[in-house]
Amino acid sequence: MYRPPYHKRPIRHLFRGGTNANKNTAETVHRRENTHLSTPHEEPGCHGARIADTADAGLPSLLSGAPKTTATTTGTSDGLVMRCRHPPVYRPLLDLSTMEERHIIVTYRLDRATIQELCAQLEPDLMSAICHPTGIPPLVQVLSVLNFLASGSFQTTVAIASGMSQPLFSNVLSRVLSALLKHMRSYIVFPQVDDLPTVKGDFYALGHIPNIIGAIDGTHVALVPPRRSEQVYRNRKSCHWMNVQMVCLADQYISHVNAKFPGSVNDAYILRNSSIPYVMGQLQRNRVWLIGDSGYPNLSLLLTPVRNPRTRAEERYNEAHGRTRRVIEHTFGLLKARFRCLHMTGVSLYYSPKKVCQIIVACCMLHNLALRRQVPFLQEDGPDAGLVAAVETVDSEEEEAEDEDVDN
């Protein structure tokens, strides 16, 4: 004789003392998928049948004093008791109103007003998440991503602090990066013709070299390479990096970034295959140049130092060149100290090269936003107090080693 499973049997088989008055309700079949409701109390052996269901149906409860569910119940013409499932409500753990201004800057690298302005700009692209049953408010999405970029931690740690799961934070990260990159041209802008006098004056104040509109150099960002092309991302130190080319102004504002080349590619190759030669070609009538180290070739758009100075004039030129070009090293140090996900002391980026490129560009955009809004760089008191100087020293040592390899 066939005996149906427990979850397909009528409720009258599960209780004693059923009456004819409760026959219609007791014979209603409650399937497992319709019994996952808000109350955690279940009758042992009922396979999903709720004690609250028996109380609503007029059947005796096996446990006295069992709490009734708070879900709404409605009756139908055939005696079926239907339960309306309430949608989950997200209770955010991140609230700027309860945080001090210094703590906000240390945690998110931006002040309160700048974060609110950024959320207002990205809100049209992030509002689609609200329609999802597990939707996250746009402010919480932006705060969680800012914390991830600033701390350089794993997704699980940031997700717990933000009150969400790791898979959900992974989707939030992709959504915020995509929304932020849509505004890249408004955050990273190369100097235009009207801006050239001011830019040249700022660079002249650094080392007294005229007609300089940018300092160019490359820096490395660690990542976990793809297995099929692991050797492409290995540099001369047998480490896996992305080689990122940047151009900055005298006030450390990043005016150009190219983060799509692996670590095995040198700076000169990246320069030849970037948009810099075309952009500088449009400005050559104004007699302007970029300034770079000896790792770059001698080009009409670039000033490099004299490798073997023989006269006092060449030595003075190299000294002025070093004072002017030093601003790009300071920019790298400030960028990696502000966003620890780019620094070698943090964990390597466990993402595809395409997403690593998005993270790097997003950090450069937020760096320019912080400079534009004059947000100070603050960090917690501790062993990381000299992080900016340490980053600058490491980058300088890497560039000196590269210069020696080029000379040899």
mmCIF file with all atom_site columns, C-alpha atoms in Angstrom, residues 195-384:
data_model
loop_
_atom_site.group_PDB
_atom_site.id
_atom_site.type_symbol
_atom_site.label_atom_id
_atom_site.label_alt_id
_atom_site.label_comp_id
_atom_site.label_asym_id
_atom_site.label_entity_id
_atom_site.label_seq_id
_atom_site.pdbx_PDB_ins_code
_atom_site.Cartn_x
_atom_site.Cartn_y
_atom_site.Cartn_z
_atom_site.occupancy
_atom_site.B_iso_or_equiv
_atom_site.pdbx_formal_charge
_atom_site.auth_seq_id
_atom_site.auth_comp_id
_atom_site.auth_asym_id
_atom_site.auth_atom_id
_atom_site.pdbx_PDB_model_num
ATOM 1   C CA . ASP A 1 195 ? 44.570 75.423 -18.396 1.00 0.00 ? 195 ASP A CA 1
ATOM 2   C CA . LEU A 1 196 ? 48.125 75.328 -19.751 1.00 0.00 ? 196 LEU A CA 1
ATOM 3   C CA . PRO A 1 197 ? 49.382 78.640 -18.262 1.00 0.00 ? 197 PRO A CA 1
ATOM 4   C CA . THR A 1 198 ? 48.338 77.657 -14.752 1.00 0.00 ? 198 THR A CA 1
ATOM 5   C CA . VAL A 1 199 ? 49.695 74.108 -15.064 1.00 0.00 ? 199 VAL A CA 1
ATOM 6   C CA . LYS A 1 200 ? 53.045 75.289 -16.438 1.00 0.00 ? 200 LYS A CA 1
ATOM 7   C CA . GLY A 1 201 ? 53.361 77.846 -13.647 1.00 0.00 ? 201 GLY A CA 1
ATOM 8   C CA . ASP A 1 202 ? 52.776 75.218 -10.958 1.00 0.00 ? 202 ASP A CA 1
ATOM 9   C CA . PHE A 1 203 ? 55.435 72.899 -12.400 1.00 0.00 ? 203 PHE A CA 1
ATOM 10  C CA . TYR A 1 204 ? 57.901 75.758 -12.813 1.00 0.00 ? 204 TYR A CA 1
ATOM 11  C CA . ALA A 1 205 ? 57.624 76.466 -9.105  1.00 0.00 ? 205 ALA A CA 1
ATOM 12  C CA . LEU A 1 206 ? 58.843 72.933 -8.343  1.00 0.00 ? 206 LEU A CA 1
ATOM 13  C CA . GLY A 1 207 ? 62.137 72.807 -10.266 1.00 0.00 ? 207 GLY A CA 1
ATOM 14  C CA . HIS A 1 208 ? 62.287 75.921 -12.484 1.00 0.00 ? 208 HIS A CA 1
ATOM 15  C CA . ILE A 1 209 ? 61.846 73.956 -15.709 1.00 0.00 ? 209 ILE A CA 1
ATOM 16  C CA . PRO A 1 210 ? 59.462 75.770 -18.075 1.00 0.00 ? 210 PRO A CA 1
ATOM 17  C CA . ASN A 1 211 ? 56.617 74.405 -20.210 1.00 0.00 ? 211 ASN A CA 1
ATOM 18  C CA . ILE A 1 212 ? 55.986 71.209 -18.207 1.00 0.00 ? 212 ILE A CA 1
ATOM 19  C CA . ILE A 1 213 ? 52.345 70.096 -18.068 1.00 0.00 ? 213 ILE A CA 1
ATOM 20  C CA . GLY A 1 214 ? 52.661 66.655 -16.471 1.00 0.00 ? 214 GLY A CA 1
ATOM 21  C CA . ALA A 1 215 ? 54.903 64.097 -14.794 1.00 0.00 ? 215 ALA A CA 1
ATOM 22  C CA . ILE A 1 216 ? 54.642 60.563 -16.185 1.00 0.00 ? 216 ILE A CA 1
ATOM 23  C CA . ASP A 1 217 ? 55.690 57.264 -14.644 1.00 0.00 ? 217 ASP A CA 1
ATOM 24  C CA . GLY A 1 218 ? 54.522 53.713 -13.987 1.00 0.00 ? 218 GLY A CA 1
ATOM 25  C CA . THR A 1 219 ? 53.709 51.857 -10.794 1.00 0.00 ? 219 THR A CA 1
ATOM 26  C CA . HIS A 1 220 ? 52.891 48.237 -9.989  1.00 0.00 ? 220 HIS A CA 1
ATOM 27  C CA . VAL A 1 221 ? 49.726 46.787 -8.432  1.00 0.00 ? 221 VAL A CA 1
ATOM 28  C CA . ALA A 1 222 ? 49.770 43.159 -7.269  1.00 0.00 ? 222 ALA A CA 1
ATOM 29  C CA . LEU A 1 223 ? 47.148 40.678 -8.439  1.00 0.00 ? 223 LEU A CA 1
ATOM 30  C CA . VAL A 1 224 ? 46.553 36.928 -8.683  1.00 0.00 ? 224 VAL A CA 1
ATOM 31  C CA . PRO A 1 225 ? 47.133 36.191 -12.390 1.00 0.00 ? 225 PRO A CA 1
ATOM 32  C CA . PRO A 1 226 ? 45.013 33.938 -14.584 1.00 0.00 ? 226 PRO A CA 1
ATOM 33  C CA . ARG A 1 227 ? 46.394 30.420 -14.872 1.00 0.00 ? 227 ARG A CA 1
ATOM 34  C CA . ARG A 1 228 ? 46.493 30.383 -18.646 1.00 0.00 ? 228 ARG A CA 1
ATOM 35  C CA . SER A 1 229 ? 48.576 33.577 -18.917 1.00 0.00 ? 229 SER A CA 1
ATOM 36  C CA . GLU A 1 230 ? 50.452 33.601 -15.634 1.00 0.00 ? 230 GLU A CA 1
ATOM 37  C CA . GLN A 1 231 ? 53.839 34.349 -17.227 1.00 0.00 ? 231 GLN A CA 1
ATOM 38  C CA . VAL A 1 232 ? 52.536 37.537 -18.866 1.00 0.00 ? 232 VAL A CA 1
ATOM 39  C CA . TYR A 1 233 ? 51.966 39.216 -15.493 1.00 0.00 ? 233 TYR A CA 1
ATOM 40  C CA . ARG A 1 234 ? 55.336 38.229 -13.988 1.00 0.00 ? 234 ARG A CA 1
ATOM 41  C CA . ASN A 1 235 ? 57.839 41.080 -13.797 1.00 0.00 ? 235 ASN A CA 1
ATOM 42  C CA . ARG A 1 236 ? 61.588 41.003 -13.376 1.00 0.00 ? 236 ARG A CA 1
ATOM 43  C CA . LYS A 1 237 ? 61.208 40.291 -9.631  1.00 0.00 ? 237 LYS A CA 1
ATOM 44  C CA . SER A 1 238 ? 59.141 37.161 -10.358 1.00 0.00 ? 238 SER A CA 1
ATOM 45  C CA . CYS A 1 239 ? 56.055 38.857 -8.880  1.00 0.00 ? 239 CYS A CA 1
ATOM 46  C CA . HIS A 1 240 ? 52.693 39.221 -10.567 1.00 0.00 ? 240 HIS A CA 1
ATOM 47  C CA . TRP A 1 241 ? 51.646 42.801 -11.169 1.00 0.00 ? 241 TRP A CA 1
ATOM 48  C CA . MET A 1 242 ? 49.705 45.173 -13.321 1.00 0.00 ? 242 MET A CA 1
ATOM 49  C CA . ASN A 1 243 ? 51.918 47.939 -14.710 1.00 0.00 ? 243 ASN A CA 1
ATOM 50  C CA . VAL A 1 244 ? 49.917 51.167 -14.388 1.00 0.00 ? 244 VAL A CA 1
ATOM 51  C CA . GLN A 1 245 ? 50.954 54.331 -16.240 1.00 0.00 ? 245 GLN A CA 1
ATOM 52  C CA . MET A 1 246 ? 49.890 57.654 -14.743 1.00 0.00 ? 246 MET A CA 1
ATOM 53  C CA . VAL A 1 247 ? 50.344 61.326 -15.490 1.00 0.00 ? 247 VAL A CA 1
ATOM 54  C CA . CYS A 1 248 ? 49.879 63.822 -12.665 1.00 0.00 ? 248 CYS A CA 1
ATOM 55  C CA . LEU A 1 249 ? 49.927 67.572 -12.209 1.00 0.00 ? 249 LEU A CA 1
ATOM 56  C CA . ALA A 1 250 ? 51.959 69.595 -9.735  1.00 0.00 ? 250 ALA A CA 1
ATOM 57  C CA . ASP A 1 251 ? 49.199 69.322 -7.104  1.00 0.00 ? 251 ASP A CA 1
ATOM 58  C CA . GLN A 1 252 ? 49.164 65.466 -7.376  1.00 0.00 ? 252 GLN A CA 1
ATOM 59  C CA . TYR A 1 253 ? 45.967 65.489 -9.457  1.00 0.00 ? 253 TYR A CA 1
ATOM 60  C CA . ILE A 1 254 ? 45.927 62.449 -11.774 1.00 0.00 ? 254 ILE A CA 1
ATOM 61  C CA . SER A 1 255 ? 45.255 63.625 -15.331 1.00 0.00 ? 255 SER A CA 1
ATOM 62  C CA . HIS A 1 256 ? 45.776 60.300 -17.121 1.00 0.00 ? 256 HIS A CA 1
ATOM 63  C CA . VAL A 1 257 ? 45.779 56.608 -16.138 1.00 0.00 ? 257 VAL A CA 1
ATOM 64  C CA . ASN A 1 258 ? 46.349 53.475 -18.210 1.00 0.00 ? 258 ASN A CA 1
ATOM 65  C CA . ALA A 1 259 ? 45.917 50.246 -16.212 1.00 0.00 ? 259 ALA A CA 1
ATOM 66  C CA . LYS A 1 260 ? 45.391 47.588 -18.886 1.00 0.00 ? 260 LYS A CA 1
ATOM 67  C CA . PHE A 1 261 ? 48.967 46.303 -19.345 1.00 0.00 ? 261 PHE A CA 1
ATOM 68  C CA . PRO A 1 262 ? 50.542 43.389 -17.409 1.00 0.00 ? 262 PRO A CA 1
ATOM 69  C CA . GLY A 1 263 ? 53.682 43.584 -15.307 1.00 0.00 ? 263 GLY A CA 1
ATOM 70  C CA . SER A 1 264 ? 56.004 42.100 -17.926 1.00 0.00 ? 264 SER A CA 1
ATOM 71  C CA . VAL A 1 265 ? 55.556 45.189 -20.144 1.00 0.00 ? 265 VAL A CA 1
ATOM 72  C CA . ASN A 1 266 ? 57.959 48.106 -19.639 1.00 0.00 ? 266 ASN A CA 1
ATOM 73  C CA . ASP A 1 267 ? 57.017 51.756 -19.341 1.00 0.00 ? 267 ASP A CA 1
ATOM 74  C CA . ALA A 1 268 ? 58.248 52.729 -22.805 1.00 0.00 ? 268 ALA A CA 1
ATOM 75  C CA . TYR A 1 269 ? 55.973 50.175 -24.492 1.00 0.00 ? 269 TYR A CA 1
ATOM 76  C CA . ILE A 1 270 ? 52.961 51.397 -22.519 1.00 0.00 ? 270 ILE A CA 1
ATOM 77  C CA . LEU A 1 271 ? 53.692 54.991 -23.526 1.00 0.00 ? 271 LEU A CA 1
ATOM 78  C CA . ARG A 1 272 ? 53.905 54.135 -27.233 1.00 0.00 ? 272 ARG A CA 1
ATOM 79  C CA . ASN A 1 273 ? 50.601 52.230 -27.098 1.00 0.00 ? 273 ASN A CA 1
ATOM 80  C CA . SER A 1 274 ? 48.644 54.786 -25.091 1.00 0.00 ? 274 SER A CA 1
ATOM 81  C CA . SER A 1 275 ? 46.777 57.929 -26.070 1.00 0.00 ? 275 SER A CA 1
ATOM 82  C CA . ILE A 1 276 ? 49.502 60.214 -24.685 1.00 0.00 ? 276 ILE A CA 1
ATOM 83  C CA . PRO A 1 277 ? 51.408 60.630 -27.994 1.00 0.00 ? 277 PRO A CA 1
ATOM 84  C CA . TYR A 1 278 ? 48.215 61.672 -29.778 1.00 0.00 ? 278 TYR A CA 1
ATOM 85  C CA . VAL A 1 279 ? 47.124 64.079 -27.023 1.00 0.00 ? 279 VAL A CA 1
ATOM 86  C CA . MET A 1 280 ? 50.561 65.656 -26.768 1.00 0.00 ? 280 MET A CA 1
ATOM 87  C CA . GLY A 1 281 ? 50.727 65.921 -30.544 1.00 0.00 ? 281 GLY A CA 1
ATOM 88  C CA . GLN A 1 282 ? 47.633 68.118 -30.453 1.00 0.00 ? 282 GLN A CA 1
ATOM 89  C CA . LEU A 1 283 ? 49.392 70.423 -27.949 1.00 0.00 ? 283 LEU A CA 1
ATOM 90  C CA . GLN A 1 284 ? 52.845 70.587 -29.584 1.00 0.00 ? 284 GLN A CA 1
ATOM 91  C CA . ARG A 1 285 ? 52.061 73.970 -31.106 1.00 0.00 ? 285 ARG A CA 1
ATOM 92  C CA . ASN A 1 286 ? 52.082 75.304 -27.539 1.00 0.00 ? 286 ASN A CA 1
ATOM 93  C CA . ARG A 1 287 ? 55.618 73.930 -26.920 1.00 0.00 ? 287 ARG A CA 1
ATOM 94  C CA . VAL A 1 288 ? 54.788 71.838 -23.864 1.00 0.00 ? 288 VAL A CA 1
ATOM 95  C CA . TRP A 1 289 ? 56.369 68.637 -22.563 1.00 0.00 ? 289 TRP A CA 1
ATOM 96  C CA . LEU A 1 290 ? 55.978 65.838 -20.085 1.00 0.00 ? 290 LEU A CA 1
ATOM 97  C CA . ILE A 1 291 ? 58.733 64.900 -17.687 1.00 0.00 ? 291 ILE A CA 1
ATOM 98  C CA . GLY A 1 292 ? 59.774 61.301 -17.010 1.00 0.00 ? 292 GLY A CA 1
ATOM 99  C CA . ASP A 1 293 ? 62.647 59.151 -15.790 1.00 0.00 ? 293 ASP A CA 1
ATOM 100 C CA . SER A 1 294 ? 65.406 57.492 -17.807 1.00 0.00 ? 294 SER A CA 1
ATOM 101 C CA . GLY A 1 295 ? 63.254 54.422 -18.392 1.00 0.00 ? 295 GLY A CA 1
ATOM 102 C CA . TYR A 1 296 ? 61.554 56.319 -21.220 1.00 0.00 ? 296 TYR A CA 1
ATOM 103 C CA . PRO A 1 297 ? 63.181 56.979 -24.617 1.00 0.00 ? 297 PRO A CA 1
ATOM 104 C CA . ASN A 1 298 ? 64.097 60.415 -25.891 1.00 0.00 ? 298 ASN A CA 1
ATOM 105 C CA . LEU A 1 299 ? 60.949 61.726 -27.541 1.00 0.00 ? 299 LEU A CA 1
ATOM 106 C CA . SER A 1 300 ? 59.852 65.157 -28.665 1.00 0.00 ? 300 SER A CA 1
ATOM 107 C CA . LEU A 1 301 ? 57.023 65.126 -26.115 1.00 0.00 ? 301 LEU A CA 1
ATOM 108 C CA . LEU A 1 302 ? 59.090 63.991 -23.119 1.00 0.00 ? 302 LEU A CA 1
ATOM 109 C CA . LEU A 1 303 ? 62.026 65.357 -21.116 1.00 0.00 ? 303 LEU A CA 1
ATOM 110 C CA . THR A 1 304 ? 64.303 62.704 -19.579 1.00 0.00 ? 304 THR A CA 1
ATOM 111 C CA . PRO A 1 305 ? 67.443 63.145 -17.454 1.00 0.00 ? 305 PRO A CA 1
ATOM 112 C CA . VAL A 1 306 ? 70.974 63.061 -18.856 1.00 0.00 ? 306 VAL A CA 1
ATOM 113 C CA . ARG A 1 307 ? 72.346 59.600 -18.065 1.00 0.00 ? 307 ARG A CA 1
ATOM 114 C CA . ASN A 1 308 ? 76.027 60.479 -17.953 1.00 0.00 ? 308 ASN A CA 1
ATOM 115 C CA . PRO A 1 309 ? 76.331 64.196 -17.117 1.00 0.00 ? 309 PRO A CA 1
ATOM 116 C CA . ARG A 1 310 ? 79.743 65.637 -17.916 1.00 0.00 ? 310 ARG A CA 1
ATOM 117 C CA . THR A 1 311 ? 79.286 69.352 -17.373 1.00 0.00 ? 311 THR A CA 1
ATOM 118 C CA . ARG A 1 312 ? 77.953 71.420 -14.510 1.00 0.00 ? 312 ARG A CA 1
ATOM 119 C CA . ALA A 1 313 ? 75.008 72.521 -16.651 1.00 0.00 ? 313 ALA A CA 1
ATOM 120 C CA . GLU A 1 314 ? 73.945 68.910 -17.206 1.00 0.00 ? 314 GLU A CA 1
ATOM 121 C CA . GLU A 1 315 ? 74.218 68.201 -13.492 1.00 0.00 ? 315 GLU A CA 1
ATOM 122 C CA . ARG A 1 316 ? 72.062 71.223 -12.664 1.00 0.00 ? 316 ARG A CA 1
ATOM 123 C CA . TYR A 1 317 ? 69.540 70.077 -15.249 1.00 0.00 ? 317 TYR A CA 1
ATOM 124 C CA . ASN A 1 318 ? 69.347 66.628 -13.636 1.00 0.00 ? 318 ASN A CA 1
ATOM 125 C CA . GLU A 1 319 ? 68.850 68.199 -10.223 1.00 0.00 ? 319 GLU A CA 1
ATOM 126 C CA . ALA A 1 320 ? 66.009 70.382 -11.470 1.00 0.00 ? 320 ALA A CA 1
ATOM 127 C CA . HIS A 1 321 ? 64.598 67.418 -13.355 1.00 0.00 ? 321 HIS A CA 1
ATOM 128 C CA . GLY A 1 322 ? 64.559 65.304 -10.192 1.00 0.00 ? 322 GLY A CA 1
ATOM 129 C CA . ARG A 1 323 ? 62.814 68.009 -8.153  1.00 0.00 ? 323 ARG A CA 1
ATOM 130 C CA . THR A 1 324 ? 60.129 68.372 -10.807 1.00 0.00 ? 324 THR A CA 1
ATOM 131 C CA . ARG A 1 325 ? 59.580 64.671 -11.456 1.00 0.00 ? 325 ARG A CA 1
ATOM 132 C CA . ARG A 1 326 ? 59.375 63.831 -7.760  1.00 0.00 ? 326 ARG A CA 1
ATOM 133 C CA . VAL A 1 327 ? 55.718 64.838 -7.669  1.00 0.00 ? 327 VAL A CA 1
ATOM 134 C CA . ILE A 1 328 ? 54.684 61.621 -9.439  1.00 0.00 ? 328 ILE A CA 1
ATOM 135 C CA . GLU A 1 329 ? 56.375 59.582 -6.687  1.00 0.00 ? 329 GLU A CA 1
ATOM 136 C CA . HIS A 1 330 ? 54.462 61.550 -4.066  1.00 0.00 ? 330 HIS A CA 1
ATOM 137 C CA . THR A 1 331 ? 51.247 60.903 -5.997  1.00 0.00 ? 331 THR A CA 1
ATOM 138 C CA . PHE A 1 332 ? 51.860 57.151 -6.002  1.00 0.00 ? 332 PHE A CA 1
ATOM 139 C CA . GLY A 1 333 ? 52.575 57.228 -2.285  1.00 0.00 ? 333 GLY A CA 1
ATOM 140 C CA . LEU A 1 334 ? 49.431 59.179 -1.437  1.00 0.00 ? 334 LEU A CA 1
ATOM 141 C CA . LEU A 1 335 ? 47.227 57.087 -3.744  1.00 0.00 ? 335 LEU A CA 1
ATOM 142 C CA . LYS A 1 336 ? 48.378 53.733 -2.337  1.00 0.00 ? 336 LYS A CA 1
ATOM 143 C CA . ALA A 1 337 ? 48.275 54.951 1.253   1.00 0.00 ? 337 ALA A CA 1
ATOM 144 C CA . ARG A 1 338 ? 44.747 56.285 0.843   1.00 0.00 ? 338 ARG A CA 1
ATOM 145 C CA . PHE A 1 339 ? 43.507 53.114 -0.886  1.00 0.00 ? 339 PHE A CA 1
ATOM 146 C CA . ARG A 1 340 ? 45.306 50.153 0.643   1.00 0.00 ? 340 ARG A CA 1
ATOM 147 C CA . CYS A 1 341 ? 43.937 47.685 -1.910  1.00 0.00 ? 341 CYS A CA 1
ATOM 148 C CA . LEU A 1 342 ? 46.638 49.013 -4.288  1.00 0.00 ? 342 LEU A CA 1
ATOM 149 C CA . HIS A 1 343 ? 49.513 48.757 -1.820  1.00 0.00 ? 343 HIS A CA 1
ATOM 150 C CA . MET A 1 344 ? 51.858 45.795 -1.606  1.00 0.00 ? 344 MET A CA 1
ATOM 151 C CA . THR A 1 345 ? 51.310 45.455 2.152   1.00 0.00 ? 345 THR A CA 1
ATOM 152 C CA . GLY A 1 346 ? 47.673 44.523 1.511   1.00 0.00 ? 346 GLY A CA 1
ATOM 153 C CA . VAL A 1 347 ? 46.374 41.350 -0.075  1.00 0.00 ? 347 VAL A CA 1
ATOM 154 C CA . SER A 1 348 ? 46.754 40.759 -3.791  1.00 0.00 ? 348 SER A CA 1
ATOM 155 C CA . LEU A 1 349 ? 43.648 41.504 -5.798  1.00 0.00 ? 349 LEU A CA 1
ATOM 156 C CA . TYR A 1 350 ? 41.857 38.181 -6.375  1.00 0.00 ? 350 TYR A CA 1
ATOM 157 C CA . TYR A 1 351 ? 40.043 39.356 -9.488  1.00 0.00 ? 351 TYR A CA 1
ATOM 158 C CA . SER A 1 352 ? 40.299 39.140 -13.221 1.00 0.00 ? 352 SER A CA 1
ATOM 159 C CA . PRO A 1 353 ? 42.663 41.632 -14.898 1.00 0.00 ? 353 PRO A CA 1
ATOM 160 C CA . LYS A 1 354 ? 39.664 43.516 -16.273 1.00 0.00 ? 354 LYS A CA 1
ATOM 161 C CA . LYS A 1 355 ? 38.186 44.042 -12.816 1.00 0.00 ? 355 LYS A CA 1
ATOM 162 C CA . VAL A 1 356 ? 41.593 44.944 -11.376 1.00 0.00 ? 356 VAL A CA 1
ATOM 163 C CA . CYS A 1 357 ? 41.784 47.661 -14.023 1.00 0.00 ? 357 CYS A CA 1
ATOM 164 C CA . GLN A 1 358 ? 38.368 48.918 -12.929 1.00 0.00 ? 358 GLN A CA 1
ATOM 165 C CA . ILE A 1 359 ? 39.448 49.016 -9.281  1.00 0.00 ? 359 ILE A CA 1
ATOM 166 C CA . ILE A 1 360 ? 42.606 50.975 -10.125 1.00 0.00 ? 360 ILE A CA 1
ATOM 167 C CA . VAL A 1 361 ? 40.760 53.550 -12.215 1.00 0.00 ? 361 VAL A CA 1
ATOM 168 C CA . ALA A 1 362 ? 38.067 53.898 -9.530  1.00 0.00 ? 362 ALA A CA 1
ATOM 169 C CA . CYS A 1 363 ? 40.738 54.585 -6.898  1.00 0.00 ? 363 CYS A CA 1
ATOM 170 C CA . CYS A 1 364 ? 42.269 57.273 -9.134  1.00 0.00 ? 364 CYS A CA 1
ATOM 171 C CA . MET A 1 365 ? 38.854 58.888 -9.572  1.00 0.00 ? 365 MET A CA 1
ATOM 172 C CA . LEU A 1 366 ? 38.222 58.922 -5.822  1.00 0.00 ? 366 LEU A CA 1
ATOM 173 C CA . HIS A 1 367 ? 41.730 60.282 -5.248  1.00 0.00 ? 367 HIS A CA 1
ATOM 174 C CA . ASN A 1 368 ? 40.987 63.231 -7.549  1.00 0.00 ? 368 ASN A CA 1
ATOM 175 C CA . LEU A 1 369 ? 37.633 63.721 -5.847  1.00 0.00 ? 369 LEU A CA 1
ATOM 176 C CA . ALA A 1 370 ? 39.323 63.934 -2.457  1.00 0.00 ? 370 ALA A CA 1
ATOM 177 C CA . LEU A 1 371 ? 41.810 66.509 -3.793  1.00 0.00 ? 371 LEU A CA 1
ATOM 178 C CA . ARG A 1 372 ? 39.061 68.522 -5.439  1.00 0.00 ? 372 ARG A CA 1
ATOM 179 C CA . ARG A 1 373 ? 37.044 68.642 -2.218  1.00 0.00 ? 373 ARG A CA 1
ATOM 180 C CA . GLN A 1 374 ? 40.213 69.215 -0.149  1.00 0.00 ? 374 GLN A CA 1
ATOM 181 C CA . VAL A 1 375 ? 39.639 66.171 2.046   1.00 0.00 ? 375 VAL A CA 1
ATOM 182 C CA . PRO A 1 376 ? 42.692 65.672 4.286   1.00 0.00 ? 376 PRO A CA 1
ATOM 183 C CA . PHE A 1 377 ? 44.404 62.306 4.395   1.00 0.00 ? 377 PHE A CA 1
ATOM 184 C CA . LEU A 1 378 ? 43.952 60.945 7.906   1.00 0.00 ? 378 LEU A CA 1
ATOM 185 C CA . GLN A 1 379 ? 44.876 57.548 9.258   1.00 0.00 ? 379 GLN A CA 1
ATOM 186 C CA . GLU A 1 380 ? 44.674 55.837 12.601  1.00 0.00 ? 380 GLU A CA 1
ATOM 187 C CA . ASP A 1 381 ? 47.532 56.269 15.053  1.00 0.00 ? 381 ASP A CA 1
ATOM 188 C CA . GLY A 1 382 ? 49.714 53.214 14.880  1.00 0.00 ? 382 GLY A CA 1
ATOM 189 C CA . PRO A 1 383 ? 52.526 51.558 12.914  1.00 0.00 ? 383 PRO A CA 1
ATOM 190 C CA . ASP A 1 384 ? 51.103 52.826 9.602   1.00 0.00 ? 384 ASP A CA 1
#
